[in-house]
Coordinates of C-alpha atoms in Angstrom, one line a residue:
X288 CA -3.4 98.1 -13.2
X289 CA -6.8 98.3 -14.0
X290 CA -8.6 95.4 -12.4
X291 CA -10.3 92.9 -14.7
X292 CA -13.4 91.3 -12.8
X293 CA -13.7 87.8 -12.5
X294 CA -17.1 85.5 -12.2
X295 CA -16.0 82.2 -11.2
X296 CA -18.1 79.2 -11.5
X297 CA -17.1 75.6 -10.5
X298 CA -20.0 72.8 -10.8
X299 CA -18.7 69.7 -10.1
X300 CA -20.7 65.2 -10.7
X301 CA -19.3 62.7 -8.5
X302 CA -20.3 59.1 -8.0
X303 CA -17.5 58.8 -5.2
X304 CA -18.2 58.1 -1.4
X305 CA -17.5 60.9 0.8
X306 CA -14.5 59.4 1.9
X307 CA -12.9 59.2 -1.9
X308 CA -13.9 63.1 -2.2
X309 CA -11.2 65.3 -3.9
X310 CA -8.8 67.0 -1.2
X311 CA -10.3 70.0 0.1
X312 CA -8.5 73.7 -0.8
X313 CA -7.1 75.3 2.3
X314 CA -8.7 78.4 1.4
X315 CA -11.8 79.1 -1.3
X316 CA -12.2 81.3 -4.3
X317 CA -14.3 83.4 -2.4
X318 CA -11.8 84.5 0.2
X319 CA -10.0 85.1 -2.8
X320 CA -12.0 87.1 -4.7
X321 CA -12.6 89.2 -0.4
X322 CA -8.8 89.7 -0.6
X323 CA -8.9 91.3 -4.4
X324 CA -12.0 93.5 -3.4
X325 CA -11.0 94.8 -0.1
X326 CA -7.8 95.6 -2.3
X327 CA -5.2 93.3 -0.1
X328 CA -4.0 91.5 -3.2
X329 CA -3.5 92.6 -6.8
X330 CA -5.7 91.4 -10.2
X331 CA -2.3 89.5 -11.1
X332 CA -1.7 88.2 -7.7
X333 CA -5.3 86.5 -7.1
X334 CA -4.7 85.3 -10.9
X335 CA -1.7 83.8 -9.4
X336 CA -3.6 82.6 -6.7
X337 CA -6.1 81.0 -9.0
X338 CA -3.6 79.3 -10.9
X339 CA -2.5 77.0 -7.7
X340 CA -6.0 76.3 -6.3
X341 CA -7.1 74.7 -9.7
X342 CA -3.7 72.5 -9.9
X343 CA -4.3 71.6 -6.5
X344 CA -1.1 72.3 -5.6
X345 CA -2.6 73.6 -2.1
X346 CA 1.2 74.1 -0.8
X347 CA 1.9 76.9 -3.2
X348 CA -1.3 78.6 -2.8
X349 CA -0.9 78.6 0.5
X350 CA 2.2 80.3 0.3
X351 CA 0.9 83.1 -2.5
X352 CA -1.6 83.6 0.1
X353 CA 0.6 84.3 3.2
X354 CA 3.4 86.6 0.9
X355 CA 0.7 88.7 -0.8
X356 CA -2.5 88.5 1.8
X357 CA 0.0 88.3 5.1
X358 CA -2.9 86.3 6.1
X359 CA -2.2 82.4 8.0
X360 CA -3.4 80.0 5.8
X361 CA -2.8 76.2 7.0
X362 CA -2.8 73.5 4.3
X363 CA -5.3 70.7 5.4
X364 CA -4.2 67.2 5.2
X365 CA -4.6 65.1 2.1
X366 CA -8.0 63.2 1.9
X367 CA -8.3 59.5 1.2
X368 CA -8.8 60.4 -2.3
X369 CA -5.1 61.6 -2.1
X370 CA -3.8 58.4 -0.6
X371 CA -2.4 55.6 -2.7
X372 CA -5.3 53.0 -3.1
X373 CA -2.8 50.3 -1.7
X374 CA -3.2 52.2 1.6
X375 CA -7.3 50.9 1.4
X376 CA -7.4 47.3 2.5
X377 CA -9.7 45.8 -0.1
X378 CA -9.7 47.8 -3.1
X379 CA -12.6 48.7 -4.6
X380 CA -13.0 46.8 -8.3
X381 CA -16.3 48.8 -8.6
X382 CA -15.6 51.8 -11.1
X383 CA -16.0 55.4 -9.4
X384 CA -14.9 59.0 -10.0
X385 CA -15.8 62.9 -10.3
X386 CA -16.3 64.7 -13.6
X387 CA -15.7 68.5 -12.9
X388 CA -16.3 71.4 -15.1
X389 CA -14.9 75.3 -13.9
X390 CA -14.7 78.4 -15.4
X391 CA -13.5 82.1 -15.0
X392 CA -15.2 85.1 -17.1
X393 CA -14.4 88.3 -17.4
X394 CA -17.3 91.0 -15.8
X395 CA -18.7 91.2 -19.7
X396 CA -19.6 87.6 -19.6
X397 CA -16.6 86.4 -21.9
X398 CA -14.7 82.9 -20.5
X399 CA -11.4 83.8 -19.6
X400 CA -10.2 80.5 -18.5
X401 CA -12.3 76.8 -18.0
X402 CA -10.6 73.8 -16.4
X403 CA -12.4 69.9 -17.2
X404 CA -12.2 67.0 -15.8
X405 CA -13.2 63.6 -15.4
X406 CA -11.1 61.1 -13.0
X407 CA -12.2 57.5 -12.6
X408 CA -10.4 54.9 -10.3
X409 CA -10.8 50.9 -10.9
X410 CA -8.8 48.7 -8.2
X411 CA -5.5 49.9 -8.2
X412 CA -5.9 51.9 -10.9
X413 CA -6.9 55.8 -11.7
X414 CA -7.6 57.8 -15.3
X415 CA -7.6 61.7 -15.5
X416 CA -9.2 63.3 -18.7
X417 CA -9.3 66.8 -19.3
X418 CA -7.2 69.4 -18.2
X419 CA -4.4 67.3 -17.4
X420 CA -4.5 63.5 -19.3
X421 CA -2.9 61.0 -17.3
X422 CA -2.8 57.0 -16.1
X423 CA -1.8 56.0 -12.3
X424 CA -1.2 53.2 -10.8
X425 CA -0.5 52.9 -6.8
X426 CA 0.0 49.4 -5.1
X427 CA 2.6 49.0 -2.0
X428 CA 3.9 52.2 -2.4
X429 CA 4.6 51.7 -6.0
X430 CA 4.3 54.4 -8.4
X431 CA 3.7 54.5 -12.4
X432 CA 2.0 57.5 -14.6
X433 CA 1.6 58.0 -18.1
X434 CA 0.4 61.1 -19.8
X435 CA 0.7 64.6 -18.3
X436 CA 2.7 64.7 -15.6
X437 CA 4.0 67.4 -13.4
X438 CA 4.4 68.6 -9.6
X439 CA 2.2 66.3 -7.8
X440 CA 3.2 63.2 -9.5
X441 CA 6.8 63.9 -9.4
X442 CA 7.0 64.4 -5.5
X443 CA 8.4 67.9 -6.1
X444 CA 8.6 70.3 -3.4
X445 CA 9.1 72.8 -6.1
X446 CA 6.4 73.6 -8.9
X447 CA 7.7 72.0 -12.3
X448 CA 5.9 72.2 -16.1
X449 CA 3.9 69.7 -16.8
X450 CA 5.5 67.2 -19.3
X451 CA 4.3 64.5 -21.4
X452 CA 5.8 61.4 -20.9
X453 CA 5.8 58.3 -18.0
X454 CA 7.3 57.9 -15.0
X455 CA 8.0 55.3 -12.4
X456 CA 9.0 54.7 -8.3
X457 CA 9.8 51.5 -6.4
X458 CA 10.6 51.5 -3.0
X459 CA 13.3 49.0 -1.7
X460 CA 13.5 49.3 2.0
X461 CA 13.2 53.1 3.1
X462 CA 14.8 53.7 -0.5
X463 CA 12.9 55.0 -2.6
X464 CA 14.2 54.9 -7.0
X465 CA 12.2 56.9 -10.0
X466 CA 12.8 57.5 -13.2
X467 CA 11.1 59.7 -16.1
X468 CA 11.1 60.2 -19.5
X469 CA 9.8 62.6 -21.8
X470 CA 8.2 62.6 -25.2
X471 CA 10.8 65.8 -25.8
X472 CA 13.7 63.5 -24.5
X473 CA 14.0 65.1 -21.4
X474 CA 15.1 62.3 -18.5
X475 CA 15.5 62.1 -15.1
X476 CA 16.9 59.5 -12.4
X477 CA 15.3 60.3 -8.8
X478 CA 16.6 58.3 -5.7
X479 CA 14.7 59.0 -2.2
X480 CA 15.8 58.1 1.9
X481 CA 12.8 58.1 4.4
X482 CA 14.3 56.8 7.9
X483 CA 11.0 57.2 9.3
X484 CA 8.0 59.1 9.0
X485 CA 8.7 63.0 10.0
X486 CA 12.6 62.8 7.9
X487 CA 12.8 62.6 4.1
X488 CA 15.9 63.2 1.4
X489 CA 15.7 63.5 -2.6
X490 CA 18.0 64.0 -5.3
X491 CA 16.7 63.9 -8.8
X492 CA 19.2 64.3 -12.0
X493 CA 17.2 66.1 -14.8
X494 CA 18.5 65.8 -18.1
X495 CA 16.4 68.4 -20.6
X496 CA 17.9 68.4 -24.4
X497 CA 20.0 71.7 -24.2
X498 CA 20.4 71.4 -20.0
X499 CA 21.6 69.5 -17.3
X500 CA 20.3 69.9 -13.8
X501 CA 20.0 68.4 -10.0
X502 CA 17.2 68.9 -7.7
X503 CA 17.3 68.5 -3.4
X504 CA 14.9 68.7 -0.6
X505 CA 15.1 67.5 2.0
X506 CA 11.8 67.2 4.8
X507 CA 12.2 67.4 8.3
X508 CA 9.9 68.4 11.0
X509 CA 10.1 72.2 10.7
X510 CA 9.4 72.0 6.9
X511 CA 11.2 71.5 3.9
X512 CA 14.3 72.9 2.1
X513 CA 14.6 72.4 -2.0
X514 CA 17.3 73.6 -4.0
X515 CA 17.5 73.8 -8.1
X516 CA 21.1 74.1 -9.6
X517 CA 21.1 73.7 -13.5
X518 CA 24.6 73.3 -14.3
X519 CA 25.8 76.2 -15.7
X520 CA 24.1 79.4 -13.8
X521 CA 25.3 81.3 -11.1
X522 CA 23.4 80.6 -8.6
X523 CA 20.6 77.6 -7.5
X524 CA 17.0 78.3 -6.9
X525 CA 16.2 77.6 -3.4
X526 CA 12.5 77.2 -1.9
X527 CA 12.4 77.9 2.4
X528 CA 9.4 76.4 4.1
X529 CA 9.8 76.3 8.0
X530 CA 8.0 76.4 10.8
X531 CA 7.6 75.5 14.5
X532 CA 3.9 75.5 16.7
X533 CA 4.1 75.8 20.1
X534 CA 1.2 76.1 22.7
X535 CA 2.4 79.8 23.4
X536 CA 5.1 81.0 20.5
X537 CA 5.3 80.1 16.7
X538 CA 6.9 80.9 13.7
X539 CA 7.2 79.9 10.0
X540 CA 9.7 81.3 7.9
X541 CA 8.4 81.3 3.8
X542 CA 11.1 81.8 1.1
X543 CA 12.3 81.8 -2.7
X544 CA 15.7 82.6 -3.5
X545 CA 17.3 82.6 -7.1
X546 CA 19.3 85.0 -9.7
X547 CA 18.9 86.3 -12.3
X548 CA 17.8 84.2 -15.0
X549 CA 15.7 80.7 -14.0
X550 CA 16.4 77.1 -14.9
X551 CA 14.3 75.0 -17.4
X552 CA 11.6 72.9 -16.5
X553 CA 10.1 74.7 -13.4
X554 CA 6.9 76.5 -13.3
X555 CA 6.9 79.9 -11.2
X556 CA 4.6 82.7 -10.5
X557 CA 5.3 85.7 -12.1
X558 CA 5.9 87.6 -8.4
X559 CA 8.7 84.7 -7.9
X560 CA 10.6 85.3 -10.7
X561 CA 10.2 88.6 -10.6
X562 CA 12.0 89.0 -7.5
X563 CA 15.1 87.1 -6.3
X564 CA 14.5 87.0 -3.0
X565 CA 10.8 86.3 -2.0
X566 CA 9.6 86.1 1.3
X567 CA 7.7 86.3 4.4
X568 CA 8.6 86.0 8.2
X569 CA 5.7 85.0 10.5
X570 CA 6.1 85.1 14.5
X571 CA 2.7 84.3 16.6
X572 CA 2.2 84.8 20.1
X573 CA -0.3 83.1 22.5
X574 CA -1.9 83.6 25.7
X575 CA -5.2 80.6 26.0
X576 CA -4.8 81.4 29.5
X577 CA -5.3 85.0 29.4
X578 CA -9.1 86.0 27.7
X579 CA -7.7 83.8 24.6
X580 CA -5.6 86.5 23.4
X581 CA -3.0 86.0 20.1
X582 CA -0.2 88.9 18.8
X583 CA 1.1 88.2 15.6
X584 CA 3.8 89.6 13.6
X585 CA 4.0 89.4 9.9
X586 CA 7.1 90.8 7.5
X587 CA 7.4 90.9 4.4
X588 CA 10.2 91.1 1.5
X589 CA 10.8 91.2 -2.0
X590 CA 13.8 92.2 -4.1
X591 CA 13.0 92.5 -7.7
X592 CA 15.4 91.1 -10.0
X593 CA 16.6 94.3 -12.3
X594 CA 17.4 96.3 -8.9
X595 CA 19.3 95.8 -5.9
X596 CA 15.9 97.4 -3.6
X597 CA 13.9 95.7 -1.3
X598 CA 10.5 96.6 -0.6
X599 CA 9.0 95.5 2.6
X600 CA 5.9 95.1 4.1
X601 CA 5.2 94.9 8.5
X602 CA 1.8 93.8 9.6
X603 CA 1.0 93.2 13.5
X604 CA -2.5 92.3 14.9
X605 CA -3.6 91.7 17.9
X606 CA -6.9 89.7 19.0
X607 CA -8.5 88.9 22.4
X608 CA -11.6 88.4 24.6
X609 CA -13.8 85.4 24.5
X610 CA -15.9 84.0 21.3
X611 CA -18.8 86.1 22.5
X612 CA -16.8 89.4 22.0
X613 CA -13.9 89.1 20.9
X614 CA -11.6 92.3 18.8
X615 CA -8.8 92.8 17.1
X616 CA -6.7 95.9 15.8
X617 CA -3.7 95.6 13.1
X618 CA -2.0 97.8 11.5
X619 CA 0.3 97.1 8.3
X620 CA 3.1 99.3 7.1
X621 CA 2.7 98.9 3.3
X622 CA 5.9 100.1 2.2
X623 CA 9.1 100.1 4.8
X624 CA 11.4 102.3 3.0
X625 CA 8.9 105.0 2.6
X626 CA 9.7 105.6 6.4
X627 CA 6.1 103.9 7.0
X628 CA 4.4 106.9 5.5
X629 CA 1.2 104.8 4.2
X630 CA 0.1 102.6 6.9
X631 CA -3.6 100.7 7.0
X632 CA -5.2 100.2 10.5
X633 CA -8.0 98.0 10.2
X634 CA -10.7 97.1 13.9
X635 CA -13.1 94.7 13.8
X636 CA -15.4 93.3 16.6
X637 CA -16.8 89.5 16.3
X638 CA -19.7 87.8 18.4
X639 CA -20.3 84.6 18.3
X640 CA -23.4 82.6 19.7
X641 CA -23.5 79.0 17.7
X642 CA -24.7 78.3 15.4
X643 CA -24.7 83.1 14.5
X644 CA -21.9 85.0 14.5
X645 CA -21.7 88.6 13.5
X646 CA -19.0 91.3 12.6
X647 CA -18.4 94.3 12.5
X648 CA -15.2 96.5 11.2
X649 CA -13.4 99.7 9.9
X650 CA -10.5 99.6 7.9
X651 CA -8.6 103.6 7.3
X652 CA -5.5 104.1 5.5
X653 CA -3.4 107.0 6.6
X654 CA -1.1 108.3 4.1
X655 CA -0.4 112.2 2.6
X656 CA -4.1 112.0 1.0
X657 CA -6.3 110.4 3.9
X658 CA -9.5 108.8 2.7
X659 CA -12.8 107.8 4.4
X660 CA -12.5 104.8 6.3
X661 CA -14.0 101.5 4.7
X662 CA -16.9 100.0 6.9
X663 CA -17.9 96.5 7.4
X664 CA -21.0 94.8 8.7
X665 CA -21.5 91.0 8.4
X666 CA -23.3 88.3 9.7
X667 CA -23.4 84.2 9.2
X668 CA -25.0 81.3 10.2
X669 CA -23.1 77.9 10.3
X670 CA -24.2 74.8 11.0
X671 CA -22.4 71.1 10.3
X672 CA -24.1 70.9 6.6
X673 CA -24.7 74.4 5.7
X674 CA -23.3 77.9 6.3
X675 CA -24.9 81.5 4.9
X676 CA -22.8 84.7 5.3
X677 CA -23.7 88.3 4.3
X678 CA -21.3 91.3 4.6
X679 CA -22.1 94.7 3.9
X680 CA -19.0 97.1 3.0
X681 CA -19.0 101.0 2.5
X682 CA -16.0 101.9 1.0
X683 CA -15.9 105.6 1.6
X684 CA -18.1 105.5 4.8
X685 CA -21.4 107.0 3.4
X686 CA -23.5 105.2 1.0
X687 CA -24.2 107.5 -1.0
X688 CA -20.4 107.5 -2.6
X689 CA -20.2 103.5 -2.8
X690 CA -21.1 100.3 -1.0
X691 CA -21.1 96.6 -1.8
X692 CA -23.3 93.4 -0.7
X693 CA -21.4 90.3 -0.5
X694 CA -23.7 86.9 0.0
X695 CA -22.0 83.2 0.3
X696 CA -24.2 80.0 0.7
X697 CA -22.7 76.7 1.2
X698 CA -24.8 73.6 1.6
X699 CA -22.8 70.4 2.3
X700 CA -25.2 67.3 2.7
X701 CA -25.8 64.2 0.8
X702 CA -26.0 63.8 -2.2
X703 CA -26.2 67.4 -2.7
X704 CA -23.6 69.8 -2.0
X705 CA -23.3 73.5 -3.5
X706 CA -21.1 76.9 -3.2
X707 CA -22.6 80.0 -4.2
X708 CA -21.2 83.3 -3.8
X709 CA -21.4 87.0 -5.3
X710 CA -21.2 90.4 -5.0
X711 CA -22.9 93.5 -5.9
X712 CA -21.9 96.9 -6.1
X713 CA -21.8 101.0 -6.7
X714 CA -19.5 103.9 -6.9
X715 CA -20.5 107.4 -7.2
X716 CA -20.1 107.5 -10.5
X717 CA -21.5 103.7 -11.9
X718 CA -24.9 102.1 -10.6
X719 CA -25.5 99.0 -8.9
X720 CA -24.4 95.7 -10.8
X721 CA -23.0 92.8 -9.8
X722 CA -19.0 92.5 -9.3
X723 CA -18.0 89.1 -8.8
X724 CA -20.0 85.8 -8.4
X725 CA -18.6 82.2 -7.3
X726 CA -20.6 79.0 -7.9
X727 CA -19.9 75.6 -6.6
X728 CA -22.2 72.3 -6.8
X729 CA -21.4 68.6 -5.8
X730 CA -23.6 66.0 -6.8
X731 CA -22.5 62.3 -5.1
X732 CA -24.3 58.9 -6.3

């Protein structure tokens, strides 16, 4: 499918303090564009990741990145703005908040998608207007939401459709009771049990106009397992996210499993709905005492609902050496069912001398019709408040056949912050012209 070039712009004006800024995403739009431009993910997969980032569902965005791009992703801890205001010792009575605008354009300069938001916090209340119209109340672990309610407000591990209604949560000891009613007469009843900080068990009964469902989710130190069963269907939908992080050996398992039909009320990405098995497995071994070495093995499994076939992709990566000279090598079997006849080899060397770092790498795809290797050269300047990055890539080795220039500048200072990334590309048949751009600005006062 022909790629549609996107331009992603994001402008934010805030009146909150630095401690109350919105949570940062685990990766930014520039990283998604880089995966896309390198051919690691498709246009549809990039669009799915962008959608989750815009919803601030970073848990699901990480899961998509790990399966599609086979890249590690760690969801950042929620910022203080995501914590209930009851957690603050003295909730401020001075209104504060932020306004934001996001726009995504195609290569012709047409606005493909936009995202606006006005958020105001006052005492125990928070008002959001724009892409989501919602009034929330938090106090002493009690919650009330009125307006457009979705995944985050309903504490769901599985992404949900946005509904217009009211939701209430009230804790009694180690239990939490909740209820929701929608304007279309969709209702649910919720009960949660949290014996300690590490473990939690939740059950929710859903009643739609023409169907009923029950959702269960359990969280432990190893991760989360959730299931959604719609009465009358043969198979429930199951979501698994488990991991163990140790000094020398770590592993992570992510998966979606479901039947031929998707239950009501869920907002799953297209790639998940089209595959009854959608999973990845990562195993990482580290030897920090031996030249800071790391070896990882990643497997991705997809099985379409319409067939019995299974598509498997494997990737192995080895990184070793000190920060001043750190080489890495990765090999990816793009399709195991084809006896790995198509493999992708990628090697790189990175050297860091604070505040600068330099990187040189090459990528080569081996198949029945091998192409010239792709060469990349990059330099980065990084400080506590700024970042400047320049990458020059030659997709077919020689500049005469094509090349691209990517640049990224970030400034995170008071009261102004900005993030600007752009790329220009030239091919053998097309002149040097813009390929994509991403703009972000923050003004705090």
